[in-house]
Amino acid sequence: MYYPYFRGKQYELIVVKENAKLISNSGFIPIIEPVKSATSGLVRTLDAIKNENGKVILIINPVNGDFKNNHEEILLFFKDNHSDFPGLSPGVLLTDDIDLEAIKALVDRSSANKVALIHSGYSNVRDIVSLISNNQNVEFTNIFIEQYCGRLYRNHFSNGGRVLIRDGFIKRSANRLHPDSEFFSDLHVTYGAEEVNAFGDFLIVGDEYSESGGPAYSVAIHVTYVDATNDEAMYLFHFKSDRNDTPADPAGKFLEALAKLVSKLELENSVIAETDAMKEFRQLYDSEHFPGLGYLKKMMMQHHIELMASLVE
């Protein structure tokens, strides 16, 4: 089972909403950390998953964005929506700056019988083991952010759902610094060996949060693919614009990067899956249209979701 982790910005929510049927039919459970105080887009996204009888985890103590100092508002939002959506579960982020009493309060006040604990830097593992054992009426899923949770830590949580999330996207200070291709992840084939029963990632966005992407000196299209000649491991193409010296002309730079993607797509036995997202990239190439950088990010996430769905068919 696959748990993609989304920050609840505009295009992240749109990609979940537009793929609600695929996500639900594939058994995926998206994790959404709400980061915007305007919740209309979040409501539409949750409704889309609910209408497909899917499941979703909503983090009720975000550490990024508009709610990071206002957990009360998002907790009330969760309770309002959970009442008629049994597939909606609360997620509690266990970071290095939260205390045990706050964790207990979030679990208790959510009034949910299924809770996801997202291990992301909290060091007192025995506190959490005790919390779980003292709440036998709650079904806990332990979601481990890999960079904070080694095997020794994870071994303390042998019961219930165990999910390992790996950030496969290497953040660099500029798009021009990305190599043409690099390793992304092999968790989709190795998660069983990690002694977990599900896996996840931060898609092609990465774990590092920022409100905006900044000026695009270089435009890059990040495309995941599976290498059948290398044990079905997943890799990442970075198709970059030729120009990278000024932030001017993002539309032209997008078309430069897009031409490289289409050229790779049209190779005989191309390793890039022909997803709906790739069909849309072809249409943009034919029309020489630039949809904007936010929409571009949505298309890259769309392709990754479709690729993951093809792997579990």
Short mmCIF file of C-alpha atoms in Angstrom, two decimals:
data_model
loop_
_atom_site.label_atom_id
_atom_site.label_comp_id
_atom_site.label_asym_id
_atom_site.label_seq_id
_atom_site.Cartn_x
_atom_site.Cartn_y
_atom_site.Cartn_z
CA MET A 1 0.00 0.00 0.00
CA TYR A 2 1.20 3.50 -0.86
CA TYR A 3 0.96 6.60 1.35
CA PRO A 4 1.85 9.76 -0.62
CA TYR A 5 2.55 12.76 1.62
CA PHE A 6 1.13 16.09 0.43
CA ARG A 7 1.41 19.59 1.84
CA GLY A 8 -2.02 21.11 1.32
CA LYS A 9 -1.14 23.83 -1.15
CA GLN A 10 -3.35 24.59 -4.13
CA TYR A 11 -1.96 22.22 -6.73
CA GLU A 12 -1.23 19.43 -4.26
CA LEU A 13 -4.90 19.44 -3.30
CA ILE A 14 -5.98 19.60 -6.92
CA VAL A 15 -3.92 16.55 -7.88
CA VAL A 16 -5.50 14.54 -5.04
CA LYS A 17 -9.00 15.72 -5.96
CA GLU A 18 -8.58 15.02 -9.68
CA ASN A 19 -7.13 11.57 -8.97
CA ALA A 20 -9.53 10.60 -6.20
CA LYS A 21 -10.90 7.64 -8.14
CA LEU A 22 -7.46 6.31 -9.08
CA ILE A 23 -6.12 6.85 -5.56
CA SER A 24 -9.07 5.10 -3.94
CA ASN A 25 -9.25 2.21 -6.40
CA SER A 26 -5.51 1.61 -5.96
CA GLY A 27 -5.85 1.45 -2.18
CA PHE A 28 -3.60 4.48 -1.70
CA ILE A 29 -3.99 6.54 1.47
CA PRO A 30 -2.82 10.13 0.97
CA ILE A 31 -1.49 12.06 3.94
CA ILE A 32 -2.38 15.75 3.84
CA GLU A 33 -0.70 18.35 6.02
CA PRO A 34 -2.96 21.44 5.75
CA VAL A 35 -0.94 24.60 5.29
CA LYS A 36 -3.47 27.20 4.08
CA SER A 37 -6.06 28.91 6.27
CA ALA A 38 -8.52 28.98 3.36
CA THR A 39 -9.97 25.47 3.55
CA SER A 40 -12.42 25.43 0.63
CA GLY A 41 -9.94 23.53 -1.56
CA LEU A 42 -9.27 21.07 1.24
CA VAL A 43 -13.01 20.46 1.67
CA ARG A 44 -13.40 19.73 -2.05
CA THR A 45 -10.45 17.34 -1.94
CA LEU A 46 -11.80 15.42 1.06
CA ASP A 47 -15.24 15.27 -0.55
CA ALA A 48 -13.74 13.79 -3.71
CA ILE A 49 -12.00 11.03 -1.75
CA LYS A 50 -15.15 10.41 0.31
CA ASN A 51 -17.28 10.10 -2.83
CA GLU A 52 -14.94 7.36 -4.07
CA ASN A 53 -15.10 5.52 -0.72
CA GLY A 54 -11.42 6.19 -0.22
CA LYS A 55 -9.28 6.90 2.82
CA VAL A 56 -7.17 9.90 3.76
CA ILE A 57 -5.11 11.03 6.75
CA LEU A 58 -5.37 14.68 7.78
CA ILE A 59 -2.62 15.98 10.04
CA ILE A 60 -4.20 17.85 12.96
CA ASN A 61 -1.02 19.48 14.28
CA PRO A 62 0.74 20.85 11.19
CA VAL A 63 4.27 22.19 11.59
CA ASN A 64 4.22 24.20 8.37
CA GLY A 65 2.06 26.96 6.97
CA ASP A 66 -0.87 28.90 8.40
CA PHE A 67 -1.89 26.31 11.02
CA LYS A 68 1.48 25.63 12.63
CA ASN A 69 0.58 27.82 15.61
CA ASN A 70 -3.16 27.21 15.47
CA HIS A 71 -3.89 23.51 15.90
CA GLU A 72 -7.27 24.20 17.50
CA GLU A 73 -8.78 25.40 14.24
CA ILE A 74 -7.66 22.41 12.19
CA LEU A 75 -8.70 20.00 14.95
CA LEU A 76 -12.23 21.44 14.85
CA PHE A 77 -12.16 21.24 11.06
CA PHE A 78 -11.23 17.57 11.28
CA LYS A 79 -14.03 16.77 13.73
CA ASP A 80 -16.60 18.57 11.59
CA ASN A 81 -15.61 16.52 8.54
CA HIS A 82 -14.93 13.21 10.29
CA SER A 83 -18.52 12.85 11.48
CA ASP A 84 -19.80 11.79 8.04
CA PHE A 85 -16.55 10.51 6.51
CA PRO A 86 -15.35 7.32 8.24
CA GLY A 87 -12.42 7.07 5.82
CA LEU A 88 -10.93 10.27 7.27
CA SER A 89 -8.37 9.66 10.03
CA PRO A 90 -6.34 12.12 12.09
CA GLY A 91 -2.59 12.21 11.82
CA VAL A 92 -0.43 13.41 14.71
CA LEU A 93 3.07 14.62 13.87
CA LEU A 94 5.57 13.48 16.48
CA THR A 95 8.34 16.05 16.14
CA ASP A 96 11.19 17.01 18.45
CA ASP A 97 9.30 19.99 19.89
CA ILE A 98 6.03 18.33 20.97
CA ASP A 99 5.53 16.94 24.47
CA LEU A 100 3.70 13.81 25.54
CA GLU A 101 0.76 15.66 27.10
CA ALA A 102 0.12 17.47 23.82
CA ILE A 103 0.23 14.17 21.94
CA LYS A 104 -2.24 12.59 24.38
CA ALA A 105 -4.56 15.59 24.08
CA LEU A 106 -4.57 15.44 20.28
CA VAL A 107 -5.35 11.71 20.29
CA ASP A 108 -8.11 12.12 22.90
CA ARG A 109 -9.71 15.22 21.39
CA SER A 110 -9.80 13.78 17.88
CA SER A 111 -12.36 11.25 19.22
CA ALA A 112 -11.26 8.89 16.46
CA ASN A 113 -10.91 5.13 16.72
CA LYS A 114 -8.15 5.12 14.09
CA VAL A 115 -5.14 7.44 14.50
CA ALA A 116 -1.94 7.75 12.49
CA LEU A 117 1.19 8.59 14.46
CA ILE A 118 3.74 10.18 12.15
CA HIS A 119 7.18 9.71 13.68
CA SER A 120 9.25 12.70 12.66
CA GLY A 121 11.90 13.40 15.29
CA TYR A 122 10.26 12.65 18.65
CA SER A 123 12.98 10.98 20.69
CA ASN A 124 11.28 9.42 23.73
CA VAL A 125 10.13 6.25 22.05
CA ARG A 126 8.96 4.60 25.28
CA ASP A 127 6.42 7.39 25.82
CA ILE A 128 4.75 6.53 22.53
CA VAL A 129 4.84 2.78 23.17
CA SER A 130 3.11 3.43 26.50
CA LEU A 131 0.56 5.74 24.87
CA ILE A 132 -0.37 3.03 22.38
CA SER A 133 -0.66 0.31 25.02
CA ASN A 134 -2.87 2.54 27.19
CA ASN A 135 -5.32 3.21 24.35
CA GLN A 136 -6.52 -0.25 23.40
CA ASN A 137 -9.72 1.20 21.93
CA VAL A 138 -7.73 3.09 19.28
CA GLU A 139 -6.23 1.46 16.19
CA PHE A 140 -2.87 3.14 15.63
CA THR A 141 -0.89 3.23 12.41
CA ASN A 142 2.78 4.08 12.85
CA ILE A 143 4.15 6.10 9.95
CA PHE A 144 7.91 6.53 10.04
CA ILE A 145 9.69 9.37 8.23
CA GLU A 146 12.86 7.48 7.38
CA GLN A 147 15.40 10.23 8.03
CA TYR A 148 14.25 10.35 11.68
CA CYS A 149 13.54 6.67 12.29
CA GLY A 150 16.21 4.01 12.08
CA ARG A 151 15.49 0.31 12.38
CA LEU A 152 16.19 0.28 16.12
CA TYR A 153 13.55 2.97 16.65
CA ARG A 154 11.04 1.23 14.39
CA ASN A 155 11.53 -2.10 16.15
CA HIS A 156 9.71 -0.72 19.20
CA PHE A 157 6.47 -0.68 17.18
CA SER A 158 5.86 -4.26 16.12
CA ASN A 159 2.06 -4.25 16.13
CA GLY A 160 -0.46 -2.64 13.82
CA GLY A 161 0.16 -0.79 10.60
CA ARG A 162 3.77 0.16 9.88
CA VAL A 163 4.53 2.59 7.06
CA LEU A 164 7.96 3.82 5.95
CA ILE A 165 8.14 7.14 4.11
CA ARG A 166 11.32 7.97 2.23
CA ASP A 167 12.12 11.34 0.69
CA GLY A 168 13.52 10.36 -2.70
CA PHE A 169 13.79 13.90 -4.04
CA ILE A 170 17.17 15.55 -3.50
CA LYS A 171 16.65 19.28 -3.05
CA ARG A 172 19.29 21.49 -4.67
CA SER A 173 19.79 25.23 -4.55
CA ALA A 174 19.12 25.59 -8.28
CA ASN A 175 17.44 23.44 -10.92
CA ARG A 176 20.50 23.65 -13.15
CA LEU A 177 22.43 21.63 -10.54
CA HIS A 178 20.27 18.53 -10.96
CA PRO A 179 21.87 15.68 -12.91
CA ASP A 180 20.05 14.43 -15.99
CA SER A 181 18.98 11.31 -14.09
CA GLU A 182 19.42 9.90 -10.59
CA PHE A 183 18.14 7.27 -8.18
CA PHE A 184 14.79 8.05 -6.54
CA SER A 185 13.67 5.04 -4.48
CA ASP A 186 13.34 1.28 -4.37
CA LEU A 187 10.83 1.11 -1.51
CA HIS A 188 8.06 -0.07 -3.83
CA VAL A 189 9.99 -3.35 -4.19
CA THR A 190 11.92 -3.49 -0.89
CA TYR A 191 9.47 -2.27 1.75
CA GLY A 192 8.78 -5.83 2.87
CA ALA A 193 12.47 -6.28 3.64
CA GLU A 194 12.24 -3.14 5.78
CA GLU A 195 9.65 -5.01 7.89
CA VAL A 196 6.85 -2.56 7.16
CA ASN A 197 3.58 -3.27 5.41
CA ALA A 198 3.33 -0.05 3.40
CA PHE A 199 5.51 2.72 2.06
CA GLY A 200 5.31 6.32 0.95
CA ASP A 201 7.19 9.34 -0.32
CA PHE A 202 6.93 13.09 -0.80
CA LEU A 203 6.45 12.64 -4.56
CA ILE A 204 8.70 14.86 -6.71
CA VAL A 205 8.33 17.79 -4.31
CA GLY A 206 10.42 16.57 -1.39
CA ASP A 207 9.98 17.00 2.35
CA GLU A 208 11.41 20.53 2.56
CA TYR A 209 8.54 23.04 2.75
CA SER A 210 8.52 26.49 1.18
CA GLU A 211 5.68 28.94 0.60
CA SER A 212 6.80 29.64 -2.96
CA GLY A 213 9.40 28.31 -5.33
CA GLY A 214 11.16 31.60 -5.98
CA PRO A 215 12.26 32.91 -9.38
CA ALA A 216 12.90 30.23 -11.98
CA TYR A 217 16.37 30.84 -13.37
CA SER A 218 16.12 27.35 -14.81
CA VAL A 219 12.88 25.44 -15.44
CA ALA A 220 13.03 21.71 -14.77
CA ILE A 221 10.55 18.90 -15.39
CA HIS A 222 11.03 16.06 -12.90
CA VAL A 223 9.79 12.68 -14.17
CA THR A 224 9.95 9.39 -12.28
CA TYR A 225 10.46 6.12 -14.11
CA VAL A 226 11.12 2.48 -13.33
CA ASP A 227 14.33 0.91 -14.64
CA ALA A 228 13.53 -2.69 -15.56
CA THR A 229 17.23 -3.39 -16.10
CA ASN A 230 18.08 -2.36 -12.54
CA ASP A 231 15.83 -4.49 -10.34
CA GLU A 232 12.77 -2.32 -11.03
CA ALA A 233 14.22 0.53 -8.97
CA MET A 234 12.73 3.97 -9.50
CA TYR A 235 14.78 6.79 -10.95
CA LEU A 236 14.16 10.43 -11.70
CA PHE A 237 14.78 12.35 -14.91
CA HIS A 238 15.47 16.09 -14.63
CA PHE A 239 14.71 17.77 -17.95
CA LYS A 240 16.21 21.26 -17.62
CA SER A 241 15.98 24.38 -19.73
CA ASP A 242 19.06 25.43 -21.69
CA ARG A 243 19.02 28.95 -20.26
CA ASN A 244 19.61 29.51 -16.56
CA ASP A 245 21.26 32.92 -16.18
CA THR A 246 18.22 35.12 -15.44
CA PRO A 247 14.64 34.55 -14.21
CA ALA A 248 13.24 35.99 -17.44
CA ASP A 249 11.04 34.05 -19.89
CA PRO A 250 9.88 31.05 -17.84
CA ALA A 251 7.53 30.12 -20.69
CA GLY A 252 10.37 29.82 -23.17
CA LYS A 253 12.47 27.89 -20.68
CA PHE A 254 9.59 25.50 -20.05
CA LEU A 255 9.40 24.75 -23.77
CA GLU A 256 13.15 24.08 -23.83
CA ALA A 257 12.79 21.53 -21.02
CA LEU A 258 9.61 20.10 -22.56
CA ALA A 259 11.36 19.45 -25.87
CA LYS A 260 13.88 17.28 -24.02
CA LEU A 261 11.10 15.34 -22.29
CA VAL A 262 9.22 14.70 -25.53
CA SER A 263 12.44 13.63 -27.24
CA LYS A 264 13.01 11.05 -24.50
CA LEU A 265 9.37 9.94 -24.69
CA GLU A 266 9.61 9.28 -28.41
CA LEU A 267 12.61 7.00 -28.16
CA GLU A 268 11.92 3.39 -29.06
CA ASN A 269 11.38 1.46 -25.81
CA SER A 270 11.26 4.67 -23.78
CA VAL A 271 11.44 3.99 -20.04
CA ILE A 272 8.88 6.73 -19.30
CA ALA A 273 5.38 5.39 -18.72
CA GLU A 274 2.73 6.75 -21.08
CA THR A 275 0.48 8.21 -18.41
CA ASP A 276 -2.31 10.74 -18.87
CA ALA A 277 0.15 13.33 -17.58
CA MET A 278 2.56 12.46 -20.39
CA LYS A 279 -0.27 12.80 -22.92
CA GLU A 280 -0.90 16.29 -21.59
CA PHE A 281 2.80 17.13 -21.84
CA ARG A 282 2.67 16.10 -25.50
CA GLN A 283 -0.34 18.36 -26.05
CA LEU A 284 1.50 21.29 -24.46
CA TYR A 285 4.47 20.58 -26.72
CA ASP A 286 2.28 20.53 -29.83
CA SER A 287 0.53 23.78 -28.87
CA GLU A 288 3.69 25.42 -27.47
CA HIS A 289 1.68 26.42 -24.42
CA PHE A 290 3.08 27.21 -20.96
CA PRO A 291 0.47 26.48 -18.24
CA GLY A 292 2.43 28.07 -15.38
CA LEU A 293 4.91 26.65 -12.89
CA GLY A 294 2.24 25.64 -10.36
CA TYR A 295 0.37 23.64 -12.97
CA LEU A 296 3.65 22.09 -14.09
CA LYS A 297 4.20 20.81 -10.55
CA LYS A 298 0.70 19.35 -10.59
CA MET A 299 1.44 17.47 -13.82
CA MET A 300 4.68 16.04 -12.42
CA MET A 301 2.86 14.81 -9.30
CA GLN A 302 0.08 13.44 -11.52
CA HIS A 303 2.57 11.34 -13.47
CA HIS A 304 4.11 9.98 -10.27
CA ILE A 305 0.71 8.97 -8.87
CA GLU A 306 -0.20 7.25 -12.14
CA LEU A 307 3.15 5.46 -12.23
CA MET A 308 2.68 4.22 -8.66
CA ALA A 309 -0.83 3.02 -9.50
CA SER A 310 0.52 1.02 -12.44
CA LEU A 311 2.93 -0.77 -10.11
CA VAL A 312 0.17 -2.11 -7.85
CA GLU A 313 -2.18 -3.29 -10.59
#
